[in-house]
Tab-separated table of C-alpha atoms and ligand atoms in Angstrom:
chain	number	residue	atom	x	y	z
V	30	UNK	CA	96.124	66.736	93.187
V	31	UNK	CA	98.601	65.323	95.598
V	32	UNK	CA	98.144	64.428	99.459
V	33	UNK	CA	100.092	65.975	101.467
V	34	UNK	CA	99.031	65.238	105.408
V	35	UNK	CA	95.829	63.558	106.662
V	36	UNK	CA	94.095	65.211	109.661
V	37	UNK	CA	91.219	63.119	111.237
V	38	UNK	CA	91.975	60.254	108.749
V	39	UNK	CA	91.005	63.231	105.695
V	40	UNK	CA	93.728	63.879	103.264
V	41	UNK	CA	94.688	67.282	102.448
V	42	UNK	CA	95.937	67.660	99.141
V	43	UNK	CA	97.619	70.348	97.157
V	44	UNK	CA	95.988	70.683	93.245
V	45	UNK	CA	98.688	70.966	90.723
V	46	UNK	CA	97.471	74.714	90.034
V	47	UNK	CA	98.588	75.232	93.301
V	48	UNK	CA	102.585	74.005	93.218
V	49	UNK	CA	102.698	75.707	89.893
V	50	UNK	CA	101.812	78.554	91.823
V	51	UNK	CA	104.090	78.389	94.360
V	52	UNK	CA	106.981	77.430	92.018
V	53	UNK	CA	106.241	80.751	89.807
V	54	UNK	CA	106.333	82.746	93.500
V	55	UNK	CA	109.434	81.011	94.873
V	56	UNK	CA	111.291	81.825	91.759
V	57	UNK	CA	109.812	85.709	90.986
V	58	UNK	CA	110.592	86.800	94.533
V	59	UNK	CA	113.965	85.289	95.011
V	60	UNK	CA	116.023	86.334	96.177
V	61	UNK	CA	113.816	88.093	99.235
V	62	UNK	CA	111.593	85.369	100.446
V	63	UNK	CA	108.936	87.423	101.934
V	64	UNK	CA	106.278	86.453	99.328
V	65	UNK	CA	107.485	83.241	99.222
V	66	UNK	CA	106.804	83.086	103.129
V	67	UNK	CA	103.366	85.439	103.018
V	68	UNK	CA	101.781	82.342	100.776
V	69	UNK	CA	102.810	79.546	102.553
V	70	UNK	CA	101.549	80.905	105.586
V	71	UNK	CA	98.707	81.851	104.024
V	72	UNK	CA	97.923	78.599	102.765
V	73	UNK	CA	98.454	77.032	106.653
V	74	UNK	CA	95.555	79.419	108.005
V	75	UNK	CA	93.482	78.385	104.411
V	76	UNK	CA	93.991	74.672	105.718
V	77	UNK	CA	92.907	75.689	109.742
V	78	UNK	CA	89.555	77.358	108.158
V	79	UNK	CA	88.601	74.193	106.352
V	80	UNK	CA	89.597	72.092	109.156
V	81	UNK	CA	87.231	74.471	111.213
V	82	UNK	CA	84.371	73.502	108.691
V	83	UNK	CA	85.459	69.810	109.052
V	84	UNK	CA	85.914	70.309	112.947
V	85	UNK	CA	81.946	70.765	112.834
V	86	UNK	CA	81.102	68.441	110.529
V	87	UNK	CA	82.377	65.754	112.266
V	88	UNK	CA	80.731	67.189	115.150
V	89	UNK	CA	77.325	65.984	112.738
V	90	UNK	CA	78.648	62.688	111.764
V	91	UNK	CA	78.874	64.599	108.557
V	92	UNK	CA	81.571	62.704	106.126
V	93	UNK	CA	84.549	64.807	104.531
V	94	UNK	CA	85.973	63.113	101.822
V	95	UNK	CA	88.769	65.405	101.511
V	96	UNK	CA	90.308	69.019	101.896
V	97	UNK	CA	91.833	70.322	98.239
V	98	UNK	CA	94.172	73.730	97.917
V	99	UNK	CA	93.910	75.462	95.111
V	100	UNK	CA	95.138	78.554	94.292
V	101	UNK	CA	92.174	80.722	95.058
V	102	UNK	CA	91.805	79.131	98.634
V	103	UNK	CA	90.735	75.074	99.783
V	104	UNK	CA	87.829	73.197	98.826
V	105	UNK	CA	86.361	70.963	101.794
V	106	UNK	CA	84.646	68.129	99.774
V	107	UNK	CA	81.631	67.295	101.839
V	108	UNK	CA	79.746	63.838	101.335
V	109	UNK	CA	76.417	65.035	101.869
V	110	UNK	CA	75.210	68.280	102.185
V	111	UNK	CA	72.553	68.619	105.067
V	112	UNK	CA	69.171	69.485	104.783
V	113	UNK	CA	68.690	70.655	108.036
V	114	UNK	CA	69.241	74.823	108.364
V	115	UNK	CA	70.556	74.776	111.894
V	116	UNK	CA	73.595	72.396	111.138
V	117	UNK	CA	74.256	73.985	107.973
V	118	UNK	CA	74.743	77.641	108.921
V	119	UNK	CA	77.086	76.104	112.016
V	120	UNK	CA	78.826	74.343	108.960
V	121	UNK	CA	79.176	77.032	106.758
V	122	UNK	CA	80.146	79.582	109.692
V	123	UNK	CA	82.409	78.238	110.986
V	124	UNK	CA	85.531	78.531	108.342
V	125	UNK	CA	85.407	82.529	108.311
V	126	UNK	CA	84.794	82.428	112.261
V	127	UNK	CA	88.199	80.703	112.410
V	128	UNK	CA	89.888	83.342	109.460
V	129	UNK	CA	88.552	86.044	112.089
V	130	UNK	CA	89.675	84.552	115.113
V	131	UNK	CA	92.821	84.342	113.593
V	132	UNK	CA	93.309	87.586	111.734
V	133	UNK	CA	92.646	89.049	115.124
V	134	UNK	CA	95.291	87.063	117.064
V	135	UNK	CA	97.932	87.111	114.086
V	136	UNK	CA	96.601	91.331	114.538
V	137	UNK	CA	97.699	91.382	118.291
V	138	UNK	CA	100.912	89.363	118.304
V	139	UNK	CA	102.441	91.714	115.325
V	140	UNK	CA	101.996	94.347	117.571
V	141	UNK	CA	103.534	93.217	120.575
V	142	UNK	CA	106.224	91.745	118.297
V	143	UNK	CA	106.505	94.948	116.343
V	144	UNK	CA	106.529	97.179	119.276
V	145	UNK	CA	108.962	95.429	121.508
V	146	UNK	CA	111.385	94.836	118.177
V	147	UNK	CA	113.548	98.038	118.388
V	148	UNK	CA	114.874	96.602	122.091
V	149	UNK	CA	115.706	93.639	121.315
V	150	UNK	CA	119.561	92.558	119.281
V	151	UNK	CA	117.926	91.119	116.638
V	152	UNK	CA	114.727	93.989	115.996
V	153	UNK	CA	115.282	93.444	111.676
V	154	UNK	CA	114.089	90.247	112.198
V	155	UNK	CA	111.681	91.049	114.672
V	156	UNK	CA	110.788	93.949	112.460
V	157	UNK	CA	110.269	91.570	109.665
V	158	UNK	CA	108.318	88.838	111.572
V	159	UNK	CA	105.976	91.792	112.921
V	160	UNK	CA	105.427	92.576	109.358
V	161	UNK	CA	104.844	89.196	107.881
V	162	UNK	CA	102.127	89.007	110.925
V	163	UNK	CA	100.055	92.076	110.133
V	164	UNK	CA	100.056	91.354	106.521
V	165	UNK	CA	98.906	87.838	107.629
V	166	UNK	CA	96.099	89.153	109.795
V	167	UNK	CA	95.213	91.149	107.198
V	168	UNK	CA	94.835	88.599	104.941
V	169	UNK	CA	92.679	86.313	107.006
V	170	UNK	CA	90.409	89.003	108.237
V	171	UNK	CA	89.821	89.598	104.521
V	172	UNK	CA	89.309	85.898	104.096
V	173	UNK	CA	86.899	85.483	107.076
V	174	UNK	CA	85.228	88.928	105.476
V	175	UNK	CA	84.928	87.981	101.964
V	176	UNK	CA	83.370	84.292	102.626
V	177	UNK	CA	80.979	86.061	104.522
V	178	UNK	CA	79.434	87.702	101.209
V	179	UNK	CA	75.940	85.689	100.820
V	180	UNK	CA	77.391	84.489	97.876
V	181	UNK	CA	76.234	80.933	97.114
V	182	UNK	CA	78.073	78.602	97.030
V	183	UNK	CA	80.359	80.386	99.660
V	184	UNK	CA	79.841	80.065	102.938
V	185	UNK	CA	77.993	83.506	103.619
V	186	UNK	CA	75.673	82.103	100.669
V	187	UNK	CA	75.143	78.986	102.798
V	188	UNK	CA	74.290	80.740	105.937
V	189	UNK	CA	72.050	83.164	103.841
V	190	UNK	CA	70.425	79.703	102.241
V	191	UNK	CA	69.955	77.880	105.579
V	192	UNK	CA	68.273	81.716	106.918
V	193	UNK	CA	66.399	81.098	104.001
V	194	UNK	CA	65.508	77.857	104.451
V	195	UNK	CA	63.918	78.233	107.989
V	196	UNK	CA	61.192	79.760	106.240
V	197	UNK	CA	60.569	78.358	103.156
V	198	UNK	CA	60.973	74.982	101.336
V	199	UNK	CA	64.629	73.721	101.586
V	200	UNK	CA	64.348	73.577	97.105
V	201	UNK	CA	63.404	77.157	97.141
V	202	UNK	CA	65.697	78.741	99.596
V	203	UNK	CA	68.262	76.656	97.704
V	204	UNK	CA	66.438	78.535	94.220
V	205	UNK	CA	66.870	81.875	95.665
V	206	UNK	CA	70.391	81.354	97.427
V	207	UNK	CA	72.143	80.687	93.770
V	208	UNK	CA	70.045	83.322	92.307
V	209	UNK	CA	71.723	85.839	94.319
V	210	UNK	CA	75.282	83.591	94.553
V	211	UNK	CA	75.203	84.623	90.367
V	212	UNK	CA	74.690	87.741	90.291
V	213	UNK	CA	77.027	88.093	92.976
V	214	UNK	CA	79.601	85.969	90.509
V	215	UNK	CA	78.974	88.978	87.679
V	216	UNK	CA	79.348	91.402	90.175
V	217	UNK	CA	82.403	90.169	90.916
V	218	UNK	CA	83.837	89.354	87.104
V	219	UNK	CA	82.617	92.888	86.242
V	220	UNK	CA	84.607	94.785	89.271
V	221	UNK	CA	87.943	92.874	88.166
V	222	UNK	CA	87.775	93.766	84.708
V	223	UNK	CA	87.014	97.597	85.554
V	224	UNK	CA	89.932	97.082	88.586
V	225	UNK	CA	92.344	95.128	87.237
V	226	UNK	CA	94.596	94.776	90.765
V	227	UNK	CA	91.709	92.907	91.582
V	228	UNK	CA	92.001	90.567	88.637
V	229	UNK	CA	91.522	87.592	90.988
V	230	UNK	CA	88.118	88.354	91.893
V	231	UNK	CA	87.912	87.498	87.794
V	232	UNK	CA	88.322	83.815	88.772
V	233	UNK	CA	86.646	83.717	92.042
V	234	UNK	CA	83.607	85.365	90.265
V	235	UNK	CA	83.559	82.451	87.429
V	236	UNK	CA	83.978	79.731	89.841
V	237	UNK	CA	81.149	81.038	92.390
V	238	UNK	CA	78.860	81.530	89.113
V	239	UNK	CA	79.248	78.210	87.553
V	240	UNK	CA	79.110	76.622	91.187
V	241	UNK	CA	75.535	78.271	91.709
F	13	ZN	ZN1	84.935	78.193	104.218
């Protein structure tokens, strides 16, 4: 992977996977950038949820080494993962907070934008922006959503562990958390190969089963 910024002295960096990707989409959508533009963005709002995880962390004198984007979203790698239940769910909850927050924001602007367009000289563009907007709130509501799925090690499976965890051993809660993080992983594997337009949840499903 290469880094590409450092926020808080912690280097983002983009995995190889991931300029591949964007390479394949810049050239398959030219010459209408939209896609192009959808991703990129995407991956901006991918970087503010880790850096909401990272935001808290350092809040806990918690070390980040870095924050890596792949193509199925960023990895924060965390130094040490704490023990105590009541920092980690604030750890874990905060990433799809942020995604939320966002989708909701990105959700009201494309409608002001979008409904104000048609008066304005330049309403395509407007029309387009207000587009690009609403398919971006979409996408991080579904983001905030879907890493809310107790599905260890994602972060709903870290808040469900650290739930856990208040009332039994932290090895145990940790025992049942990946339990249910790999069935969740088949779950996932099996629904993209019987709906293949959700192919990615293939790959998401692999990496959240070996991770367990
Ligand atoms: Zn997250």
């Amino acid at each position: 992977s290469f880094k590409i910024a450092s926020i808080w002295g912690i280097p983002i960096e983009l995995h190889l996977t991931f300029i591949l990707l964007m390479s394949a989409v810049a050239i398959l959508s030219y010459p209408s950038f939209y896609l192009f533009a959808l991703i990129l963005f995407l991956f901006i709002f991918v970087v503010l949820h880790e850096l909401a995880h990272t935001f808290i962390a350092r809040h806990y004198k918690i070390r980040v080494r870095k924050i890596v984007l792949y193509p199925i979203g960023g990895v924060s790698e965390i130094e040490e993962i704490p023990e105590t239940p009541s920092i980690e769910w604030r750890l874990a909850i905060a990433g799809p907070l942020a995604s939320l927050l966002i989708g909701a924001v990105l959700f009201g602007l494309s409608l002001i934008v979008t409904i104000s367009a048609p008066r304005t000289p330049i309403s395509a563009s407007l029309g387009t922006a207000g587009s690009l907007m609403l398919d971006l709130a979409t996408l991080n509501l579904l983001l905030g959503g879907f890493n809310l799925i107790p599905a260890f090690p994602m972060d709903g499976g870290r808040v469900f562990r650290a739930i856990l965890a208040e009332r039994m051993k932290f090895t145990d809660a940790t025992k049942y958390a990946t339990y249910i993080g790999r069935l969740f992983g088949i779950a996932m594997v099996v629904f993209g190969i019987i709906f293949p337009s959700y192919f990615l949840l293939i790959v998401v499903g692999l990496f959240v089963y070996i991770g367990a």
